[in-house]
Amino acid sequence: DFDIVALGEPLVELNQTSQDQRQYLQGFGGDTSNAVIAAARQGARCAYLTRVGDDAFGAQFLALWRDEGVDTSGVEVDATAHTGLYFVQHGPDGHAFSYLRRGSAASLMTPASLDGGLIERARFLHVSGISLAISTSACDTVFAAIARARAAGVQVSLDSNLRLRLWPLDRARAVLREALCHADLFLPSMDDMQHLTGNDDPERTLDWIRDAGATGVVVLKLGKDGSIIDDGKTRTPVAALRVDAVDATGAGDCFAGSLLARRCQGDDWADAVRYANVAAALSTLGYGAVDPLPRAEQVLAKLRG
Ligand code: KDG
């Protein structure tokens, strides 16, 4: 059985690492894949549900997940479509993504992709705004996964991960509102919520989320200012670890995966969020979404120090 089963799209990553702007380091990304690898590095038993192309990149991903101890029995290989790809570019305002993913294998997932029964064997199902955005059939698949999880008593975790390159704001708002009502854990970032609600005040943002129908735990991520846990009764701020970030790609995914892993290991919400804040900070110290994801020993050493 699994602690966490995640559903979404892996993307091969080409990350700009040089000053002349023309050298790219190949790595791996895809928010839910990042999250499940981060969770596995914290000791969680994980599986990933997706579809990759029958190409060199799909094969690299399958090898990566196996190396990381992530179960791949729910990964479909599609001979008719490619594995998605994105570029990360760095500038004065942080990082930006360019996607080459339309028509990708993962975007062709359907609810039948869930028939292997992995979700029913998990403690958490983890999905995101990106899983919902990539295509209508992927969106249907996410809602079908949520329904299966709820029917089986599996907790649903949803990261907002709003990517406005993938869908219009109005649709994103409507779909995320619908999805967050079914989440036992909702993980929005303040940046995403600012787009969705038009306000930049954390308290009012949490009010908006409750008014939208969230009944589970909400952890609002404030970047370098840490996060706020709202369990429906009280709101608890948790400070972040300050670091000199090199590349924040995947930091939120590291946060999600680490938080879920620590919940499965018995942490209360405050301890799990404290741990996840440190893990996420450490994940920004190198280039790429996956390579710099810390392991449990590193996070624990930092927490103790
Ligand atoms: O959170 C990081 C992800 O956004 C990145 O790995 C690429 O999955 C990705 C996406 O769709 O933006």
PDB file of C-alpha atoms and ligand atoms in Angstrom:
ATOM      1  CA  ASP A   1       0.000   0.000   0.000  1.00  0.00           C
ATOM      2  CA  PHE A   2       0.981   3.619  -0.480  1.00  0.00           C
ATOM      3  CA  ASP A   3       1.199   6.767   1.554  1.00  0.00           C
ATOM      4  CA  ILE A   4       0.769   8.999  -1.481  1.00  0.00           C
ATOM      5  CA  VAL A   5      -0.489   8.460  -4.995  1.00  0.00           C
ATOM      6  CA  ALA A   6      -0.121  11.520  -7.232  1.00  0.00           C
ATOM      7  CA  LEU A   7      -1.741  12.178 -10.582  1.00  0.00           C
ATOM      8  CA  GLY A   8      -0.503  14.593 -13.233  1.00  0.00           C
ATOM      9  CA  GLU A   9       2.004  15.350 -15.934  1.00  0.00           C
ATOM     10  CA  PRO A  10       5.785  14.901 -15.844  1.00  0.00           C
ATOM     11  CA  LEU A  11       7.755  17.315 -18.011  1.00  0.00           C
ATOM     12  CA  VAL A  12      11.316  17.027 -19.174  1.00  0.00           C
ATOM     13  CA  GLU A  13      13.072  20.162 -17.979  1.00  0.00           C
ATOM     14  CA  LEU A  14      15.623  22.309 -19.782  1.00  0.00           C
ATOM     15  CA  ASN A  15      16.916  24.790 -17.251  1.00  0.00           C
ATOM     16  CA  GLN A  16      18.897  27.849 -18.250  1.00  0.00           C
ATOM     17  CA  THR A  17      21.996  27.835 -16.116  1.00  0.00           C
ATOM     18  CA  SER A  18      24.402  30.118 -17.934  1.00  0.00           C
ATOM     19  CA  GLN A  19      24.836  33.849 -18.169  1.00  0.00           C
ATOM     20  CA  ASP A  20      24.941  33.791 -21.967  1.00  0.00           C
ATOM     21  CA  GLN A  21      21.371  32.421 -21.816  1.00  0.00           C
ATOM     22  CA  ARG A  22      21.994  29.638 -24.291  1.00  0.00           C
ATOM     23  CA  GLN A  23      23.046  26.738 -22.140  1.00  0.00           C
ATOM     24  CA  TYR A  24      20.406  24.501 -20.669  1.00  0.00           C
ATOM     25  CA  LEU A  25      20.778  21.680 -18.198  1.00  0.00           C
ATOM     26  CA  GLN A  26      18.442  18.765 -18.742  1.00  0.00           C
ATOM     27  CA  GLY A  27      16.545  17.660 -15.696  1.00  0.00           C
ATOM     28  CA  PHE A  28      13.060  16.626 -14.748  1.00  0.00           C
ATOM     29  CA  GLY A  29       9.957  18.511 -13.709  1.00  0.00           C
ATOM     30  CA  GLY A  30       6.210  18.300 -13.641  1.00  0.00           C
ATOM     31  CA  ASP A  31       4.666  19.464 -10.403  1.00  0.00           C
ATOM     32  CA  THR A  32       3.047  16.257  -9.164  1.00  0.00           C
ATOM     33  CA  SER A  33       6.038  14.157 -10.200  1.00  0.00           C
ATOM     34  CA  ASN A  34       8.277  16.563  -8.283  1.00  0.00           C
ATOM     35  CA  ALA A  35       5.995  16.246  -5.256  1.00  0.00           C
ATOM     36  CA  VAL A  36       5.973  12.477  -5.248  1.00  0.00           C
ATOM     37  CA  ILE A  37       9.772  12.305  -5.620  1.00  0.00           C
ATOM     38  CA  ALA A  38      10.158  14.804  -2.765  1.00  0.00           C
ATOM     39  CA  ALA A  39       7.845  12.645  -0.641  1.00  0.00           C
ATOM     40  CA  ALA A  40       9.773   9.488  -1.495  1.00  0.00           C
ATOM     41  CA  ARG A  41      13.018  11.223  -0.458  1.00  0.00           C
ATOM     42  CA  GLN A  42      11.412  11.864   2.938  1.00  0.00           C
ATOM     43  CA  GLY A  43      10.672   8.152   3.267  1.00  0.00           C
ATOM     44  CA  ALA A  44       7.072   7.983   2.018  1.00  0.00           C
ATOM     45  CA  ARG A  45       5.794   5.045  -0.051  1.00  0.00           C
ATOM     46  CA  CYS A  46       4.611   6.623  -3.290  1.00  0.00           C
ATOM     47  CA  ALA A  47       3.103   5.828  -6.663  1.00  0.00           C
ATOM     48  CA  TYR A  48       2.574   8.039  -9.694  1.00  0.00           C
ATOM     49  CA  LEU A  49      -0.323   7.959 -12.135  1.00  0.00           C
ATOM     50  CA  THR A  50       0.426   9.450 -15.533  1.00  0.00           C
ATOM     51  CA  ARG A  51       1.040   8.750 -19.180  1.00  0.00           C
ATOM     52  CA  VAL A  52       4.363   9.240 -20.968  1.00  0.00           C
ATOM     53  CA  GLY A  53       5.319   8.978 -24.628  1.00  0.00           C
ATOM     54  CA  ASP A  54       7.019   5.910 -26.056  1.00  0.00           C
ATOM     55  CA  ASP A  55      10.183   7.983 -26.442  1.00  0.00           C
ATOM     56  CA  ALA A  56      13.580   8.515 -24.830  1.00  0.00           C
ATOM     57  CA  PHE A  57      12.157  11.011 -22.328  1.00  0.00           C
ATOM     58  CA  GLY A  58       9.394   8.654 -21.243  1.00  0.00           C
ATOM     59  CA  ALA A  59      12.025   5.979 -20.666  1.00  0.00           C
ATOM     60  CA  GLN A  60      14.160   8.446 -18.645  1.00  0.00           C
ATOM     61  CA  PHE A  61      11.188   9.227 -16.428  1.00  0.00           C
ATOM     62  CA  LEU A  62      10.399   5.568 -15.822  1.00  0.00           C
ATOM     63  CA  ALA A  63      14.031   5.023 -14.813  1.00  0.00           C
ATOM     64  CA  LEU A  64      13.976   8.121 -12.597  1.00  0.00           C
ATOM     65  CA  TRP A  65      10.858   7.036 -10.694  1.00  0.00           C
ATOM     66  CA  ARG A  66      12.212   3.532 -10.226  1.00  0.00           C
ATOM     67  CA  ASP A  67      15.514   4.930  -8.922  1.00  0.00           C
ATOM     68  CA  GLU A  68      13.585   7.136  -6.508  1.00  0.00           C
ATOM     69  CA  GLY A  69      11.467   4.225  -5.320  1.00  0.00           C
ATOM     70  CA  VAL A  70       8.247   5.593  -6.812  1.00  0.00           C
ATOM     71  CA  ASP A  71       5.884   2.842  -8.007  1.00  0.00           C
ATOM     72  CA  THR A  72       5.283   3.041 -11.780  1.00  0.00           C
ATOM     73  CA  SER A  73       2.636   0.355 -12.193  1.00  0.00           C
ATOM     74  CA  GLY A  74       0.097   3.103 -12.944  1.00  0.00           C
ATOM     75  CA  VAL A  75       2.198   4.782 -15.631  1.00  0.00           C
ATOM     76  CA  GLU A  76       0.851   4.267 -19.155  1.00  0.00           C
ATOM     77  CA  VAL A  77       3.122   4.472 -22.212  1.00  0.00           C
ATOM     78  CA  ASP A  78       1.454   5.997 -25.262  1.00  0.00           C
ATOM     79  CA  ALA A  79       2.897   5.242 -28.696  1.00  0.00           C
ATOM     80  CA  THR A  80       0.867   8.025 -30.306  1.00  0.00           C
ATOM     81  CA  ALA A  81       2.007  11.019 -28.246  1.00  0.00           C
ATOM     82  CA  HIS A  82       5.153  12.577 -26.806  1.00  0.00           C
ATOM     83  CA  THR A  83       6.378  13.266 -23.298  1.00  0.00           C
ATOM     84  CA  GLY A  84       5.952  16.966 -22.455  1.00  0.00           C
ATOM     85  CA  LEU A  85       8.858  19.409 -22.214  1.00  0.00           C
ATOM     86  CA  TYR A  86       9.477  22.810 -20.672  1.00  0.00           C
ATOM     87  CA  PHE A  87      12.200  25.406 -20.463  1.00  0.00           C
ATOM     88  CA  VAL A  88      13.045  27.404 -17.354  1.00  0.00           C
ATOM     89  CA  GLN A  89      14.429  30.880 -17.967  1.00  0.00           C
ATOM     90  CA  HIS A  90      15.870  33.050 -15.186  1.00  0.00           C
ATOM     91  CA  GLY A  91      15.636  36.823 -15.049  1.00  0.00           C
ATOM     92  CA  PRO A  92      15.534  39.690 -12.566  1.00  0.00           C
ATOM     93  CA  ASP A  93      11.953  38.771 -11.567  1.00  0.00           C
ATOM     94  CA  GLY A  94      12.711  35.134 -10.872  1.00  0.00           C
ATOM     95  CA  HIS A  95      12.021  32.211 -13.157  1.00  0.00           C
ATOM     96  CA  ALA A  96       9.599  31.803 -16.056  1.00  0.00           C
ATOM     97  CA  PHE A  97       8.452  28.672 -17.902  1.00  0.00           C
ATOM     98  CA  SER A  98       7.979  28.017 -21.626  1.00  0.00           C
ATOM     99  CA  TYR A  99       6.038  24.868 -22.458  1.00  0.00           C
ATOM    100  CA  LEU A 100       6.148  22.396 -25.328  1.00  0.00           C
ATOM    101  CA  ARG A 101       3.414  20.116 -24.101  1.00  0.00           C
ATOM    102  CA  ARG A 102       0.223  20.501 -26.128  1.00  0.00           C
ATOM    103  CA  GLY A 103      -1.059  17.074 -27.164  1.00  0.00           C
ATOM    104  CA  SER A 104       1.365  15.358 -24.791  1.00  0.00           C
ATOM    105  CA  ALA A 105       0.775  11.812 -23.614  1.00  0.00           C
ATOM    106  CA  ALA A 106      -0.285  12.920 -20.118  1.00  0.00           C
ATOM    107  CA  SER A 107      -2.860  15.312 -21.545  1.00  0.00           C
ATOM    108  CA  LEU A 108      -4.525  12.281 -23.175  1.00  0.00           C
ATOM    109  CA  MET A 109      -5.198  10.532 -19.860  1.00  0.00           C
ATOM    110  CA  THR A 110      -8.803   9.492 -19.296  1.00  0.00           C
ATOM    111  CA  PRO A 111     -10.694   8.256 -16.230  1.00  0.00           C
ATOM    112  CA  ALA A 112     -10.019   4.698 -17.480  1.00  0.00           C
ATOM    113  CA  SER A 113      -6.343   5.411 -16.686  1.00  0.00           C
ATOM    114  CA  LEU A 114      -7.315   5.025 -13.016  1.00  0.00           C
ATOM    115  CA  ASP A 115      -8.652   1.493 -13.306  1.00  0.00           C
ATOM    116  CA  GLY A 116      -5.551  -0.127 -11.833  1.00  0.00           C
ATOM    117  CA  GLY A 117      -6.917   0.596  -8.358  1.00  0.00           C
ATOM    118  CA  LEU A 118      -3.839   2.397  -6.978  1.00  0.00           C
ATOM    119  CA  ILE A 119      -5.764   5.340  -5.535  1.00  0.00           C
ATOM    120  CA  GLU A 120      -7.823   3.058  -3.343  1.00  0.00           C
ATOM    121  CA  ARG A 121      -4.605   1.751  -1.739  1.00  0.00           C
ATOM    122  CA  ALA A 122      -3.276   5.185  -0.689  1.00  0.00           C
ATOM    123  CA  ARG A 123      -3.610   7.420   2.334  1.00  0.00           C
ATOM    124  CA  PHE A 124      -3.430  10.565   0.190  1.00  0.00           C
ATOM    125  CA  LEU A 125      -4.259  11.317  -3.424  1.00  0.00           C
ATOM    126  CA  HIS A 126      -2.293  14.383  -4.548  1.00  0.00           C
ATOM    127  CA  VAL A 127      -3.425  16.474  -7.562  1.00  0.00           C
ATOM    128  CA  SER A 128      -2.926  20.052  -8.709  1.00  0.00           C
ATOM    129  CA  GLY A 129      -4.158  22.976 -10.734  1.00  0.00           C
ATOM    130  CA  ILE A 130      -1.777  21.859 -13.475  1.00  0.00           C
ATOM    131  CA  SER A 131      -3.264  18.339 -13.570  1.00  0.00           C
ATOM    132  CA  LEU A 132      -6.657  20.049 -13.976  1.00  0.00           C
ATOM    133  CA  ALA A 133      -5.487  22.514 -16.635  1.00  0.00           C
ATOM    134  CA  ILE A 134      -3.643  20.479 -19.243  1.00  0.00           C
ATOM    135  CA  SER A 135      -6.717  19.172 -21.118  1.00  0.00           C
ATOM    136  CA  THR A 136     -10.394  18.466 -20.602  1.00  0.00           C
ATOM    137  CA  SER A 137      -9.804  14.715 -20.441  1.00  0.00           C
ATOM    138  CA  ALA A 138      -7.078  15.217 -17.823  1.00  0.00           C
ATOM    139  CA  CYS A 139      -9.475  17.479 -15.909  1.00  0.00           C
ATOM    140  CA  ASP A 140     -12.145  14.763 -16.039  1.00  0.00           C
ATOM    141  CA  THR A 141      -9.533  12.260 -14.901  1.00  0.00           C
ATOM    142  CA  VAL A 142      -8.639  14.378 -11.877  1.00  0.00           C
ATOM    143  CA  PHE A 143     -12.276  14.724 -10.832  1.00  0.00           C
ATOM    144  CA  ALA A 144     -12.776  10.982 -11.340  1.00  0.00           C
ATOM    145  CA  ALA A 145      -9.693  10.356  -9.184  1.00  0.00           C
ATOM    146  CA  ILE A 146     -11.039  12.658  -6.476  1.00  0.00           C
ATOM    147  CA  ALA A 147     -14.378  10.811  -6.526  1.00  0.00           C
ATOM    148  CA  ARG A 148     -12.617   7.449  -6.253  1.00  0.00           C
ATOM    149  CA  ALA A 149     -10.482   8.692  -3.383  1.00  0.00           C
ATOM    150  CA  ARG A 150     -13.443  10.037  -1.467  1.00  0.00           C
ATOM    151  CA  ALA A 151     -15.439   6.846  -1.998  1.00  0.00           C
ATOM    152  CA  ALA A 152     -12.522   4.841  -0.603  1.00  0.00           C
ATOM    153  CA  GLY A 153     -11.835   7.136   2.368  1.00  0.00           C
ATOM    154  CA  VAL A 154      -8.531   8.330   0.856  1.00  0.00           C
ATOM    155  CA  GLN A 155      -7.640  11.922   1.722  1.00  0.00           C
ATOM    156  CA  VAL A 156      -7.426  14.360  -1.185  1.00  0.00           C
ATOM    157  CA  SER A 157      -4.573  16.887  -1.380  1.00  0.00           C
ATOM    158  CA  LEU A 158      -4.814  19.724  -3.910  1.00  0.00           C
ATOM    159  CA  ASP A 159      -2.050  22.202  -4.778  1.00  0.00           C
ATOM    160  CA  SER A 160      -3.362  25.309  -6.553  1.00  0.00           C
ATOM    161  CA  ASN A 161      -0.355  25.524  -8.941  1.00  0.00           C
ATOM    162  CA  LEU A 162      -2.030  28.095 -11.177  1.00  0.00           C
ATOM    163  CA  ARG A 163      -0.344  28.340 -14.581  1.00  0.00           C
ATOM    164  CA  LEU A 164      -2.072  30.963 -16.699  1.00  0.00           C
ATOM    165  CA  ARG A 165      -0.250  29.782 -19.802  1.00  0.00           C
ATOM    166  CA  LEU A 166      -2.390  26.653 -19.595  1.00  0.00           C
ATOM    167  CA  TRP A 167      -5.915  28.009 -19.135  1.00  0.00           C
ATOM    168  CA  PRO A 168      -7.847  31.273 -18.894  1.00  0.00           C
ATOM    169  CA  LEU A 169      -8.216  32.816 -15.443  1.00  0.00           C
ATOM    170  CA  ASP A 170     -12.023  32.499 -15.364  1.00  0.00           C
ATOM    171  CA  ARG A 171     -11.936  28.804 -16.104  1.00  0.00           C
ATOM    172  CA  ALA A 172      -9.094  28.257 -13.645  1.00  0.00           C
ATOM    173  CA  ARG A 173     -11.075  30.029 -10.927  1.00  0.00           C
ATOM    174  CA  ALA A 174     -14.255  28.027 -11.588  1.00  0.00           C
ATOM    175  CA  VAL A 175     -12.509  24.644 -11.759  1.00  0.00           C
ATOM    176  CA  LEU A 176     -10.251  25.237  -8.760  1.00  0.00           C
ATOM    177  CA  ARG A 177     -13.246  26.416  -6.697  1.00  0.00           C
ATOM    178  CA  GLU A 178     -15.040  23.201  -7.532  1.00  0.00           C
ATOM    179  CA  ALA A 179     -12.000  21.052  -6.764  1.00  0.00           C
ATOM    180  CA  LEU A 180     -11.062  22.732  -3.489  1.00  0.00           C
ATOM    181  CA  CYS A 181     -14.468  21.859  -2.016  1.00  0.00           C
ATOM    182  CA  HIS A 182     -13.490  18.176  -2.245  1.00  0.00           C
ATOM    183  CA  ALA A 183      -9.985  18.563  -0.811  1.00  0.00           C
ATOM    184  CA  ASP A 184      -9.054  17.419   2.685  1.00  0.00           C
ATOM    185  CA  LEU A 185      -5.900  19.465   2.271  1.00  0.00           C
ATOM    186  CA  PHE A 186      -5.716  22.547   0.035  1.00  0.00           C
ATOM    187  CA  LEU A 187      -2.285  24.060  -0.638  1.00  0.00           C
ATOM    188  CA  PRO A 188      -2.635  27.430  -2.359  1.00  0.00           C
ATOM    189  CA  SER A 189       0.187  29.919  -2.797  1.00  0.00           C
ATOM    190  CA  MET A 190      -0.485  33.572  -2.074  1.00  0.00           C
ATOM    191  CA  ASP A 191       0.658  34.422  -5.618  1.00  0.00           C
ATOM    192  CA  ASP A 192      -1.898  32.070  -7.142  1.00  0.00           C
ATOM    193  CA  MET A 193      -4.657  33.322  -4.857  1.00  0.00           C
ATOM    194  CA  GLN A 194      -3.876  36.927  -5.706  1.00  0.00           C
ATOM    195  CA  HIS A 195      -4.640  36.103  -9.342  1.00  0.00           C
ATOM    196  CA  LEU A 196      -7.778  34.176  -8.429  1.00  0.00           C
ATOM    197  CA  THR A 197      -9.255  36.616  -5.904  1.00  0.00           C
ATOM    198  CA  GLY A 198      -7.656  39.964  -6.731  1.00  0.00           C
ATOM    199  CA  ASN A 199      -6.584  40.594  -3.152  1.00  0.00           C
ATOM    200  CA  ASP A 200      -3.199  40.289  -1.512  1.00  0.00           C
ATOM    201  CA  ASP A 201      -4.171  39.988   2.138  1.00  0.00           C
ATOM    202  CA  PRO A 202      -3.631  36.492   3.593  1.00  0.00           C
ATOM    203  CA  GLU A 203      -6.525  36.676   6.090  1.00  0.00           C
ATOM    204  CA  ARG A 204      -9.005  37.819   3.457  1.00  0.00           C
ATOM    205  CA  THR A 205      -7.661  35.157   1.114  1.00  0.00           C
ATOM    206  CA  LEU A 206      -8.330  32.446   3.693  1.00  0.00           C
ATOM    207  CA  ASP A 207     -11.838  33.873   4.185  1.00  0.00           C
ATOM    208  CA  TRP A 208     -12.393  33.654   0.419  1.00  0.00           C
ATOM    209  CA  ILE A 209     -11.273  30.019   0.395  1.00  0.00           C
ATOM    210  CA  ARG A 210     -13.665  29.151   3.240  1.00  0.00           C
ATOM    211  CA  ASP A 211     -16.506  31.022   1.526  1.00  0.00           C
ATOM    212  CA  ALA A 212     -15.753  29.035  -1.634  1.00  0.00           C
ATOM    213  CA  GLY A 213     -16.554  25.882   0.335  1.00  0.00           C
ATOM    214  CA  ALA A 214     -13.249  24.530   1.627  1.00  0.00           C
ATOM    215  CA  THR A 215     -13.913  22.263   4.610  1.00  0.00           C
ATOM    216  CA  GLY A 216     -10.495  20.647   5.032  1.00  0.00           C
ATOM    217  CA  VAL A 217      -7.168  21.985   6.228  1.00  0.00           C
ATOM    218  CA  VAL A 218      -5.789  24.893   4.206  1.00  0.00           C
ATOM    219  CA  VAL A 219      -2.088  25.764   4.193  1.00  0.00           C
ATOM    220  CA  LEU A 220      -1.543  29.136   2.522  1.00  0.00           C
ATOM    221  CA  LYS A 221       2.020  29.468   1.245  1.00  0.00           C
ATOM    222  CA  LEU A 222       3.562  32.915   1.530  1.00  0.00           C
ATOM    223  CA  GLY A 223       6.948  32.199  -0.086  1.00  0.00           C
ATOM    224  CA  LYS A 224       9.815  33.598   1.964  1.00  0.00           C
ATOM    225  CA  ASP A 225       7.297  34.656   4.639  1.00  0.00           C
ATOM    226  CA  GLY A 226       6.446  31.051   5.449  1.00  0.00           C
ATOM    227  CA  SER A 227       2.889  29.781   5.582  1.00  0.00           C
ATOM    228  CA  ILE A 228      -0.373  29.916   7.524  1.00  0.00           C
ATOM    229  CA  ILE A 229      -2.214  26.775   8.607  1.00  0.00           C
ATOM    230  CA  ASP A 230      -5.987  27.157   8.748  1.00  0.00           C
ATOM    231  CA  ASP A 231      -7.609  24.069  10.216  1.00  0.00           C
ATOM    232  CA  GLY A 232     -11.097  25.572  10.120  1.00  0.00           C
ATOM    233  CA  LYS A 233     -10.872  26.772  13.726  1.00  0.00           C
ATOM    234  CA  THR A 234      -7.541  28.484  14.162  1.00  0.00           C
ATOM    235  CA  ARG A 235      -4.970  30.101  11.909  1.00  0.00           C
ATOM    236  CA  THR A 236      -1.332  29.431  12.776  1.00  0.00           C
ATOM    237  CA  PRO A 237       1.598  31.166  11.056  1.00  0.00           C
ATOM    238  CA  VAL A 238       4.770  29.145  10.511  1.00  0.00           C
ATOM    239  CA  ALA A 239       8.022  30.921   9.613  1.00  0.00           C
ATOM    240  CA  ALA A 240      10.143  29.986   6.608  1.00  0.00           C
ATOM    241  CA  LEU A 241      13.843  29.247   6.561  1.00  0.00           C
ATOM    242  CA  ARG A 242      15.689  32.109   4.861  1.00  0.00           C
ATOM    243  CA  VAL A 243      18.155  30.969   2.195  1.00  0.00           C
ATOM    244  CA  ASP A 244      19.902  32.432  -0.833  1.00  0.00           C
ATOM    245  CA  ALA A 245      17.804  30.788  -3.507  1.00  0.00           C
ATOM    246  CA  VAL A 246      19.352  29.885  -6.865  1.00  0.00           C
ATOM    247  CA  ASP A 247      16.244  28.452  -8.532  1.00  0.00           C
ATOM    248  CA  ALA A 248      12.832  28.177  -6.866  1.00  0.00           C
ATOM    249  CA  THR A 249      11.440  25.820  -9.547  1.00  0.00           C
ATOM    250  CA  GLY A 250       9.595  23.032  -7.755  1.00  0.00           C
ATOM    251  CA  ALA A 251       9.874  24.501  -4.246  1.00  0.00           C
ATOM    252  CA  GLY A 252       6.100  24.404  -3.791  1.00  0.00           C
ATOM    253  CA  ASP A 253       6.026  20.801  -4.979  1.00  0.00           C
ATOM    254  CA  CYS A 254       8.749  19.915  -2.492  1.00  0.00           C
ATOM    255  CA  PHE A 255       6.628  21.584   0.171  1.00  0.00           C
ATOM    256  CA  ALA A 256       3.577  19.504  -0.776  1.00  0.00           C
ATOM    257  CA  GLY A 257       5.409  16.187  -0.984  1.00  0.00           C
ATOM    258  CA  SER A 258       7.332  16.741   2.254  1.00  0.00           C
ATOM    259  CA  LEU A 259       4.211  17.846   4.117  1.00  0.00           C
ATOM    260  CA  LEU A 260       2.262  14.769   3.041  1.00  0.00           C
ATOM    261  CA  ALA A 261       5.191  12.484   3.848  1.00  0.00           C
ATOM    262  CA  ARG A 262       5.502  13.903   7.356  1.00  0.00           C
ATOM    263  CA  ARG A 263       1.750  13.680   7.967  1.00  0.00           C
ATOM    264  CA  CYS A 264       1.980   9.998   7.055  1.00  0.00           C
ATOM    265  CA  GLN A 265       4.846   9.647   9.533  1.00  0.00           C
ATOM    266  CA  GLY A 266       2.657  11.040  12.319  1.00  0.00           C
ATOM    267  CA  ASP A 267       3.577  14.742  12.537  1.00  0.00           C
ATOM    268  CA  ASP A 268       0.871  17.172  13.601  1.00  0.00           C
ATOM    269  CA  TRP A 269       0.108  19.940  11.106  1.00  0.00           C
ATOM    270  CA  ALA A 270       2.449  22.512  12.648  1.00  0.00           C
ATOM    271  CA  ASP A 271       5.417  20.113  12.741  1.00  0.00           C
ATOM    272  CA  ALA A 272       4.725  18.865   9.229  1.00  0.00           C
ATOM    273  CA  VAL A 273       4.529  22.429   7.872  1.00  0.00           C
ATOM    274  CA  ARG A 274       7.706  23.448   9.721  1.00  0.00           C
ATOM    275  CA  TYR A 275       9.470  20.468   8.152  1.00  0.00           C
ATOM    276  CA  ALA A 276       8.045  21.200   4.703  1.00  0.00           C
ATOM    277  CA  ASN A 277       9.109  24.855   4.888  1.00  0.00           C
ATOM    278  CA  VAL A 278      12.706  23.783   5.537  1.00  0.00           C
ATOM    279  CA  ALA A 279      12.636  21.124   2.812  1.00  0.00           C
ATOM    280  CA  ALA A 280      11.228  23.640   0.311  1.00  0.00           C
ATOM    281  CA  ALA A 281      13.886  26.221   1.200  1.00  0.00           C
ATOM    282  CA  LEU A 282      16.669  23.643   0.731  1.00  0.00           C
ATOM    283  CA  SER A 283      15.225  22.670  -2.666  1.00  0.00           C
ATOM    284  CA  THR A 284      15.964  26.182  -4.003  1.00  0.00           C
ATOM    285  CA  LEU A 285      19.726  25.920  -3.513  1.00  0.00           C
ATOM    286  CA  GLY A 286      20.427  24.249  -6.862  1.00  0.00           C
ATOM    287  CA  TYR A 287      19.108  24.355 -10.414  1.00  0.00           C
ATOM    288  CA  GLY A 288      16.172  22.203 -11.425  1.00  0.00           C
ATOM    289  CA  ALA A 289      12.985  20.887  -9.899  1.00  0.00           C
ATOM    290  CA  VAL A 290      14.198  17.397  -8.964  1.00  0.00           C
ATOM    291  CA  ASP A 291      17.986  17.277  -8.541  1.00  0.00           C
ATOM    292  CA  PRO A 292      18.114  19.629  -5.525  1.00  0.00           C
ATOM    293  CA  LEU A 293      15.184  18.005  -3.672  1.00  0.00           C
ATOM    294  CA  PRO A 294      16.620  17.312  -0.209  1.00  0.00           C
ATOM    295  CA  ARG A 295      16.575  13.974   1.558  1.00  0.00           C
ATOM    296  CA  ALA A 296      15.245  13.459   5.064  1.00  0.00           C
ATOM    297  CA  GLU A 297      18.727  13.518   6.677  1.00  0.00           C
ATOM    298  CA  GLN A 298      19.454  16.957   5.255  1.00  0.00           C
ATOM    299  CA  VAL A 299      16.109  18.390   6.338  1.00  0.00           C
ATOM    300  CA  LEU A 300      16.377  16.930   9.828  1.00  0.00           C
ATOM    301  CA  ALA A 301      19.947  18.245  10.219  1.00  0.00           C
ATOM    302  CA  LYS A 302      18.771  21.731   9.250  1.00  0.00           C
ATOM    303  CA  LEU A 303      15.790  21.557  11.608  1.00  0.00           C
ATOM    304  CA  ARG A 304      18.058  20.509  14.483  1.00  0.00           C
ATOM    305  CA  GLY A 305      20.653  23.173  13.641  1.00  0.00           C
TER     306      GLY A 305
HETATM  307  O1  KDG B   1       6.158  23.660  -9.774  1.00  0.00           O
HETATM  308  C1  KDG B   1       7.147  23.461 -10.760  1.00  0.00           C
HETATM  309  C2  KDG B   1       6.476  23.032 -12.013  1.00  0.00           C
HETATM  310  O2  KDG B   1       5.658  24.079 -12.445  1.00  0.00           O
HETATM  311  C3  KDG B   1       7.444  22.681 -13.086  1.00  0.00           C
HETATM  312  O3  KDG B   1       8.188  21.526 -12.747  1.00  0.00           O
HETATM  313  C4  KDG B   1       6.812  22.502 -14.433  1.00  0.00           C
HETATM  314  O4  KDG B   1       4.987  21.065 -13.956  1.00  0.00           O
HETATM  315  C5  KDG B   1       5.381  22.082 -14.424  1.00  0.00           C
HETATM  316  C6  KDG B   1       4.414  23.009 -14.999  1.00  0.00           C
HETATM  317  O5  KDG B   1       3.435  22.534 -15.577  1.00  0.00           O
HETATM  318  O6  KDG B   1       4.592  24.208 -14.856  1.00  0.00           O
END
